[in-house]
PDB file of C-alpha atoms in Angstrom:
ATOM      1  CA  ASP A1119     120.285 110.168  99.714  1.00 68.00           C
ATOM      2  CA  VAL A1120     117.150 108.420 100.704  1.00 68.00           C
ATOM      3  CA  LYS A1121     114.076 110.376  99.995  1.00 90.00           C
ATOM      4  CA  VAL A1122     110.804 109.502 101.678  1.00 96.00           C
ATOM      5  CA  THR A1123     107.923 111.806 100.953  1.00 96.00           C
ATOM      6  CA  GLN A1124     104.457 112.087 102.454  1.00 96.00           C
ATOM      7  CA  SER A1125     101.547 113.485 100.634  1.00 91.00           C
ATOM      8  CA  SER A1126     100.493 116.069 103.166  1.00 92.00           C
ATOM      9  CA  ARG A1127     102.171 117.904 106.054  1.00 93.00           C
ATOM     10  CA  TYR A1128      99.005 118.960 107.678  1.00 96.00           C
ATOM     11  CA  LEU A1129      95.555 117.509 107.381  1.00 97.00           C
ATOM     12  CA  VAL A1130      92.208 118.239 109.026  1.00 98.00           C
ATOM     13  CA  LYS A1131      89.394 115.788 108.760  1.00 97.00           C
ATOM     14  CA  ARG A1132      86.046 115.213 110.383  1.00 98.00           C
ATOM     15  CA  THR A1133      84.926 112.224 112.471  1.00 98.00           C
ATOM     16  CA  GLY A1134      83.733 109.404 110.222  1.00 97.00           C
ATOM     17  CA  GLU A1135      85.598 110.534 107.123  1.00 97.00           C
ATOM     18  CA  LYS A1136      87.809 108.152 105.222  1.00 97.00           C
ATOM     19  CA  VAL A1137      91.374 109.336 105.272  1.00 97.00           C
ATOM     20  CA  PHE A1138      94.183 108.361 102.865  1.00 97.00           C
ATOM     21  CA  LEU A1139      97.886 109.123 103.809  1.00 98.00           C
ATOM     22  CA  GLU A1140     100.347 108.432 101.043  1.00 97.00           C
ATOM     23  CA  CYS A1141     104.012 107.654 101.348  1.00 97.00           C
ATOM     24  CA  VAL A1142     106.568 107.430  98.559  1.00 98.00           C
ATOM     25  CA  GLN A1143     110.253 106.384  98.669  1.00 97.00           C
ATOM     26  CA  ASP A1144     112.789 106.575  95.792  1.00 94.00           C
ATOM     27  CA  MET A1145     115.477 104.120  96.942  1.00 92.00           C
ATOM     28  CA  ASP A1146     113.863 100.891  95.849  1.00 93.00           C
ATOM     29  CA  HIS A1147     113.583  99.757  99.493  1.00 93.00           C
ATOM     30  CA  GLU A1148     111.845  96.489 100.148  1.00 93.00           C
ATOM     31  CA  ASN A1149     110.315  97.443 103.509  1.00 93.00           C
ATOM     32  CA  MET A1150     108.023 100.422 104.399  1.00 95.00           C
ATOM     33  CA  PHE A1151     106.472 101.294 107.812  1.00 95.00           C
ATOM     34  CA  TRP A1152     103.729 103.408 109.190  1.00 97.00           C
ATOM     35  CA  TYR A1153     104.020 104.785 112.736  1.00 96.00           C
ATOM     36  CA  ARG A1154     102.063 107.245 114.840  1.00 96.00           C
ATOM     37  CA  GLN A1155     103.877 109.419 117.267  1.00 93.00           C
ATOM     38  CA  ASP A1156     102.121 110.928 120.326  1.00 92.00           C
ATOM     39  CA  PRO A1157     103.584 112.874 123.267  1.00 86.00           C
ATOM     40  CA  GLY A1158     104.883 110.590 125.982  1.00 81.00           C
ATOM     41  CA  LEU A1159     104.237 107.507 123.964  1.00 84.00           C
ATOM     42  CA  GLY A1160     107.033 107.653 121.354  1.00 85.00           C
ATOM     43  CA  LEU A1161     106.764 105.879 118.051  1.00 90.00           C
ATOM     44  CA  ARG A1162     104.300 103.161 117.707  1.00 91.00           C
ATOM     45  CA  LEU A1163     104.160 100.883 114.753  1.00 92.00           C
ATOM     46  CA  ILE A1164     100.813 100.602 112.970  1.00 96.00           C
ATOM     47  CA  TYR A1165     101.643  98.470 109.987  1.00 95.00           C
ATOM     48  CA  PHE A1166     104.566  97.456 107.887  1.00 93.00           C
ATOM     49  CA  SER A1167     105.106  95.958 104.458  1.00 94.00           C
ATOM     50  CA  TYR A1168     108.048  93.827 103.374  1.00 92.00           C
ATOM     51  CA  ASP A1169     107.043  93.427  99.800  1.00 92.00           C
ATOM     52  CA  VAL A1170     104.488  94.499  97.233  1.00 94.00           C
ATOM     53  CA  LYS A1171     100.980  93.525  98.168  1.00 93.00           C
ATOM     54  CA  MET A1172     102.309  92.125 101.510  1.00 93.00           C
ATOM     55  CA  LYS A1173     101.412  93.705 104.866  1.00 94.00           C
ATOM     56  CA  GLU A1174     101.888  92.910 108.594  1.00 93.00           C
ATOM     57  CA  LYS A1175     100.247  94.319 111.612  1.00 94.00           C
ATOM     58  CA  GLY A1176     102.338  96.311 113.961  1.00 91.00           C
ATOM     59  CA  ASP A1177     101.452  97.162 117.605  1.00 89.00           C
ATOM     60  CA  ILE A1178      98.515  99.271 117.076  1.00 95.00           C
ATOM     61  CA  PRO A1179      96.657  98.354 113.851  1.00 96.00           C
ATOM     62  CA  GLU A1180      93.112  98.835 115.059  1.00 97.00           C
ATOM     63  CA  GLY A1181      91.216 101.406 113.083  1.00 97.00           C
ATOM     64  CA  TYR A1182      93.817 101.376 110.256  1.00 98.00           C
ATOM     65  CA  SER A1183      94.417  99.515 106.993  1.00 98.00           C
ATOM     66  CA  VAL A1184      97.272  99.767 104.439  1.00 98.00           C
ATOM     67  CA  SER A1185      97.875  99.240 100.786  1.00 97.00           C
ATOM     68  CA  ARG A1186     101.060  98.523  98.842  1.00 97.00           C
ATOM     69  CA  GLU A1187     100.282  98.102  95.213  1.00 96.00           C
ATOM     70  CA  LYS A1188     103.779  99.422  94.060  1.00 96.00           C
ATOM     71  CA  LYS A1189     107.035  98.983  95.655  1.00 96.00           C
ATOM     72  CA  GLU A1190     107.655 102.640  96.104  1.00 97.00           C
ATOM     73  CA  ARG A1191     104.264 103.586  97.598  1.00 97.00           C
ATOM     74  CA  PHE A1192     102.704 102.696 100.904  1.00 98.00           C
ATOM     75  CA  SER A1193      99.331 103.986 101.815  1.00 98.00           C
ATOM     76  CA  LEU A1194      97.719 104.197 105.278  1.00 98.00           C
ATOM     77  CA  ILE A1195      93.912 104.288 105.404  1.00 98.00           C
ATOM     78  CA  LEU A1196      91.677 105.421 108.210  1.00 98.00           C
ATOM     79  CA  GLU A1197      88.354 103.852 107.274  1.00 95.00           C
ATOM     80  CA  SER A1198      86.358 106.077 109.565  1.00 97.00           C
ATOM     81  CA  ALA A1199      88.424 108.664 111.336  1.00 98.00           C
ATOM     82  CA  SER A1200      87.974 109.224 114.985  1.00 98.00           C
ATOM     83  CA  THR A1201      89.254 111.916 117.341  1.00 98.00           C
ATOM     84  CA  ASN A1202      91.630 109.516 119.019  1.00 97.00           C
ATOM     85  CA  GLN A1203      93.408 109.109 115.731  1.00 98.00           C
ATOM     86  CA  THR A1204      94.575 112.774 115.881  1.00 98.00           C
ATOM     87  CA  SER A1205      98.396 112.386 115.797  1.00 97.00           C
ATOM     88  CA  MET A1206     101.542 112.781 113.882  1.00 96.00           C
ATOM     89  CA  TYR A1207     101.893 109.942 111.313  1.00 97.00           C
ATOM     90  CA  LEU A1208     105.298 109.001 110.141  1.00 97.00           C
ATOM     91  CA  CYS A1209     106.311 106.867 107.238  1.00 97.00           C
ATOM     92  CA  ALA A1210     109.645 105.079 106.990  1.00 95.00           C
ATOM     93  CA  SER A1211     111.437 102.726 104.609  1.00 94.00           C
ATOM     94  CA  SER A1212     114.420 100.447 104.843  1.00 91.00           C
ATOM     95  CA  LEU A1213     116.317  98.163 102.523  1.00 88.00           C
ATOM     96  CA  GLY A1214     115.761  95.130 104.725  1.00 79.00           C
ATOM     97  CA  GLY A1215     113.460  94.609 107.583  1.00 68.00           C
ATOM     98  CA  GLU A1216     116.136  95.066 110.198  1.00 68.00           C
ATOM     99  CA  ASP A1217     118.151  97.856 108.457  1.00 78.00           C
ATOM    100  CA  THR A1218     118.281 101.525 109.257  1.00 86.00           C
ATOM    101  CA  GLN A1219     114.849 103.111 108.661  1.00 90.00           C
ATOM    102  CA  TYR A1220     114.572 106.411 106.898  1.00 93.00           C
ATOM    103  CA  PHE A1221     111.696 108.611 107.788  1.00 95.00           C
ATOM    104  CA  GLY A1222     109.488 110.985 105.847  1.00 96.00           C
ATOM    105  CA  PRO A1223     108.583 114.495 107.223  1.00 95.00           C
ATOM    106  CA  GLY A1224     105.419 113.372 108.838  1.00 96.00           C
ATOM    107  CA  THR A1225     101.743 114.213 108.474  1.00 96.00           C
ATOM    108  CA  ARG A1226     100.016 115.940 111.335  1.00 96.00           C
ATOM    109  CA  LEU A1227      96.463 114.821 111.170  1.00 97.00           C
ATOM    110  CA  THR A1228      93.728 116.485 113.225  1.00 98.00           C
ATOM    111  CA  VAL A1229      90.302 114.807 113.449  1.00 98.00           C
ATOM    112  CA  LEU A1230      87.520 117.095 114.597  1.00 97.00           C
TER     113      LEU A1230
ATOM    114  CA  GLY B 141     107.706  93.547 126.027  1.00 29.00           C
ATOM    115  CA  GLU B 142     111.238  94.910 126.293  1.00 34.00           C
ATOM    116  CA  SER B 143     111.807  98.382 125.278  1.00 41.00           C
ATOM    117  CA  VAL B 144     114.585 100.998 124.900  1.00 53.00           C
ATOM    118  CA  GLY B 145     114.577 103.728 127.559  1.00 52.00           C
ATOM    119  CA  LEU B 146     116.390 107.038 128.077  1.00 48.00           C
ATOM    120  CA  HIS B 147     117.665 108.246 131.401  1.00 55.00           C
ATOM    121  CA  LEU B 148     116.438 111.851 131.092  1.00 73.00           C
ATOM    122  CA  PRO B 149     113.483 113.322 129.253  1.00 87.00           C
ATOM    123  CA  THR B 150     115.141 116.760 128.981  1.00 91.00           C
ATOM    124  CA  LEU B 151     118.656 118.102 128.807  1.00 93.00           C
ATOM    125  CA  SER B 152     119.629 121.762 128.726  1.00 95.00           C
ATOM    126  CA  VAL B 153     123.024 122.929 127.794  1.00 95.00           C
ATOM    127  CA  GLN B 154     124.892 126.184 126.928  1.00 96.00           C
ATOM    128  CA  GLU B 155     126.020 126.811 123.367  1.00 97.00           C
ATOM    129  CA  GLY B 156     129.639 125.430 122.934  1.00 96.00           C
ATOM    130  CA  ASP B 157     129.277 122.815 125.715  1.00 96.00           C
ATOM    131  CA  ASN B 158     129.439 119.130 125.014  1.00 96.00           C
ATOM    132  CA  SER B 159     126.220 117.211 125.352  1.00 96.00           C
ATOM    133  CA  ILE B 160     125.808 113.609 126.418  1.00 96.00           C
ATOM    134  CA  ILE B 161     122.480 111.911 125.797  1.00 95.00           C
ATOM    135  CA  ASN B 162     122.015 108.462 127.331  1.00 93.00           C
ATOM    136  CA  CYS B 163     119.922 105.491 126.491  1.00 92.00           C
ATOM    137  CA  ALA B 164     119.524 102.161 128.331  1.00 91.00           C
ATOM    138  CA  TYR B 165     118.497  99.022 126.605  1.00 88.00           C
ATOM    139  CA  SER B 166     117.248  95.757 128.103  1.00 79.00           C
ATOM    140  CA  ASN B 167     117.912  93.064 125.556  1.00 85.00           C
ATOM    141  CA  SER B 168     121.401  91.768 125.510  1.00 87.00           C
ATOM    142  CA  ALA B 169     120.695  90.043 122.178  1.00 88.00           C
ATOM    143  CA  SER B 170     120.320  93.465 120.411  1.00 90.00           C
ATOM    144  CA  ASP B 171     123.023  93.751 117.829  1.00 89.00           C
ATOM    145  CA  TYR B 172     122.461  97.179 116.134  1.00 91.00           C
ATOM    146  CA  PHE B 173     121.698 100.613 117.485  1.00 93.00           C
ATOM    147  CA  ILE B 174     120.802 103.909 115.894  1.00 94.00           C
ATOM    148  CA  TRP B 175     120.485 107.522 117.066  1.00 95.00           C
ATOM    149  CA  TYR B 176     117.830 109.733 115.505  1.00 95.00           C
ATOM    150  CA  LYS B 177     117.397 113.500 115.770  1.00 96.00           C
ATOM    151  CA  GLN B 178     113.891 114.952 115.398  1.00 95.00           C
ATOM    152  CA  GLU B 179     113.419 118.611 115.039  1.00 94.00           C
ATOM    153  CA  SER B 180     110.106 120.260 115.805  1.00 90.00           C
ATOM    154  CA  GLY B 181     107.477 119.477 113.138  1.00 86.00           C
ATOM    155  CA  LYS B 182     109.803 117.207 111.141  1.00 89.00           C
ATOM    156  CA  GLY B 183     110.392 113.500 110.803  1.00 93.00           C
ATOM    157  CA  PRO B 184     113.274 111.705 112.513  1.00 94.00           C
ATOM    158  CA  GLN B 185     116.620 112.041 110.883  1.00 94.00           C
ATOM    159  CA  PHE B 186     119.297 109.360 111.023  1.00 93.00           C
ATOM    160  CA  ILE B 187     122.407 110.589 112.841  1.00 95.00           C
ATOM    161  CA  ILE B 188     124.771 107.703 113.505  1.00 96.00           C
ATOM    162  CA  ASP B 189     124.584 103.899 114.099  1.00 94.00           C
ATOM    163  CA  ILE B 190     126.805 101.356 115.779  1.00 95.00           C
ATOM    164  CA  ARG B 191     126.892  97.516 115.677  1.00 93.00           C
ATOM    165  CA  SER B 192     127.372  95.370 118.780  1.00 93.00           C
ATOM    166  CA  ASN B 193     130.888  94.388 117.718  1.00 94.00           C
ATOM    167  CA  MET B 194     132.082  97.941 118.257  1.00 96.00           C
ATOM    168  CA  ASP B 195     132.196 100.152 121.445  1.00 97.00           C
ATOM    169  CA  LYS B 196     132.681 103.523 119.779  1.00 97.00           C
ATOM    170  CA  ARG B 197     131.996 105.202 116.506  1.00 97.00           C
ATOM    171  CA  GLN B 198     132.519 108.757 115.543  1.00 97.00           C
ATOM    172  CA  GLY B 199     130.794 111.035 113.040  1.00 94.00           C
ATOM    173  CA  GLN B 200     130.991 114.719 112.400  1.00 92.00           C
ATOM    174  CA  ARG B 201     130.754 116.315 115.908  1.00 95.00           C
ATOM    175  CA  VAL B 202     128.964 113.251 117.227  1.00 97.00           C
ATOM    176  CA  THR B 203     130.260 110.055 118.945  1.00 98.00           C
ATOM    177  CA  VAL B 204     128.250 107.046 119.951  1.00 97.00           C
ATOM    178  CA  LEU B 205     129.470 104.801 122.714  1.00 97.00           C
ATOM    179  CA  LEU B 206     128.172 101.353 123.452  1.00 97.00           C
ATOM    180  CA  ASN B 207     128.713  99.534 126.733  1.00 95.00           C
ATOM    181  CA  LYS B 208     127.383  96.105 126.327  1.00 93.00           C
ATOM    182  CA  THR B 209     128.310  95.080 129.906  1.00 93.00           C
ATOM    183  CA  VAL B 210     125.683  97.514 131.378  1.00 92.00           C
ATOM    184  CA  LYS B 211     123.574  97.703 128.249  1.00 93.00           C
ATOM    185  CA  HIS B 212     124.084 101.411 127.826  1.00 93.00           C
ATOM    186  CA  LEU B 213     124.236 103.609 124.753  1.00 95.00           C
ATOM    187  CA  SER B 214     125.220 107.288 124.669  1.00 96.00           C
ATOM    188  CA  LEU B 215     125.312 110.094 122.119  1.00 97.00           C
ATOM    189  CA  GLN B 216     127.999 112.681 122.600  1.00 97.00           C
ATOM    190  CA  ILE B 217     127.621 115.996 120.620  1.00 97.00           C
ATOM    191  CA  ALA B 218     130.708 118.208 120.721  1.00 97.00           C
ATOM    192  CA  ALA B 219     130.483 122.005 120.775  1.00 97.00           C
ATOM    193  CA  THR B 220     126.644 121.993 120.905  1.00 97.00           C
ATOM    194  CA  GLN B 221     125.037 124.559 118.731  1.00 96.00           C
ATOM    195  CA  PRO B 222     121.453 126.021 118.813  1.00 96.00           C
ATOM    196  CA  GLY B 223     120.683 124.014 115.655  1.00 95.00           C
ATOM    197  CA  ASP B 224     121.237 120.819 117.675  1.00 97.00           C
ATOM    198  CA  SER B 225     118.150 121.538 119.715  1.00 97.00           C
ATOM    199  CA  ALA B 226     115.792 118.646 119.055  1.00 96.00           C
ATOM    200  CA  VAL B 227     114.436 115.445 120.332  1.00 94.00           C
ATOM    201  CA  TYR B 228     117.024 112.627 120.220  1.00 95.00           C
ATOM    202  CA  PHE B 229     115.981 108.975 120.493  1.00 90.00           C
ATOM    203  CA  CYS B 230     117.742 105.746 120.188  1.00 92.00           C
ATOM    204  CA  ALA B 231     116.584 102.587 118.491  1.00 91.00           C
ATOM    205  CA  GLU B 232     117.785  98.954 118.900  1.00 90.00           C
ATOM    206  CA  ARG B 233     117.448  96.044 116.670  1.00 87.00           C
ATOM    207  CA  GLN B 234     116.839  92.732 118.178  1.00 75.00           C
ATOM    208  CA  ALA B 235     117.911  90.037 115.776  1.00 67.00           C
ATOM    209  CA  GLY B 236     115.067  88.784 113.672  1.00 66.00           C
ATOM    210  CA  THR B 237     112.695  91.689 114.599  1.00 67.00           C
ATOM    211  CA  ALA B 238     112.066  95.252 113.588  1.00 74.00           C
ATOM    212  CA  LEU B 239     113.657  98.291 115.253  1.00 83.00           C
ATOM    213  CA  ILE B 240     112.397  99.251 118.700  1.00 85.00           C
ATOM    214  CA  PHE B 241     112.436 102.956 119.523  1.00 87.00           C
ATOM    215  CA  GLY B 242     113.015 104.828 122.844  1.00 86.00           C
ATOM    216  CA  LYS B 243     110.825 107.751 123.765  1.00 82.00           C
ATOM    217  CA  GLY B 244     113.348 110.387 123.360  1.00 89.00           C
ATOM    218  CA  THR B 245     115.306 113.138 125.185  1.00 92.00           C
ATOM    219  CA  THR B 246     114.691 116.811 124.400  1.00 94.00           C
ATOM    220  CA  LEU B 247     117.856 118.756 124.056  1.00 96.00           C
ATOM    221  CA  SER B 248     117.707 122.490 124.545  1.00 96.00           C
ATOM    222  CA  VAL B 249     120.647 124.683 123.669  1.00 96.00           C
ATOM    223  CA  SER B 250     120.770 128.191 124.951  1.00 94.00           C
ATOM    224  CA  SER B 251     123.020 130.934 123.525  1.00 89.00           C
TER     225      SER B 251
END
């Protein structure tokens, strides 16, 4: 079975803090994705990566950056957290860019 | 841009009934569809998928139907159980692009 893990289930940060969300997959998948999920808005793609050190902007990249130094790990970075970044953050991976995506358990981030 | 939509945001059923969750898609070029289940506080979980060269696919207690003529996708859950309570959403793949997700239907199962 595909296993996608995220470093934290719940996180509380203060406005202006730098926040790191980590995601690890164990299936040697090429592609990894970061989404945020908000009530009434569904899943929105922030960034994705199709290879080590490669990244592409999704639909809502503003205020975020990513890092993929190793194939199994994809990090989402909030350089200066703001209250409107309070959300559920979901990481996913897939073998190919158009294949089924498998999700991690999510990180619920609250920015105060 | 085009998006995947769902007919109803909520669906309430009795335990033991069959549930049908619907999804409409707008791009006739989409060739692959997935249903996910998301329980409260958890990440989405893959349930079943179907390719556009099929019109029906069955899993354990679940069936996905694809009607390309009207661009409609449905998920049928047989003998619905309280553990089936969750948000269900569909996703479509448009060739050459990433998956596009619908907003979800909340299924509530009462005993």
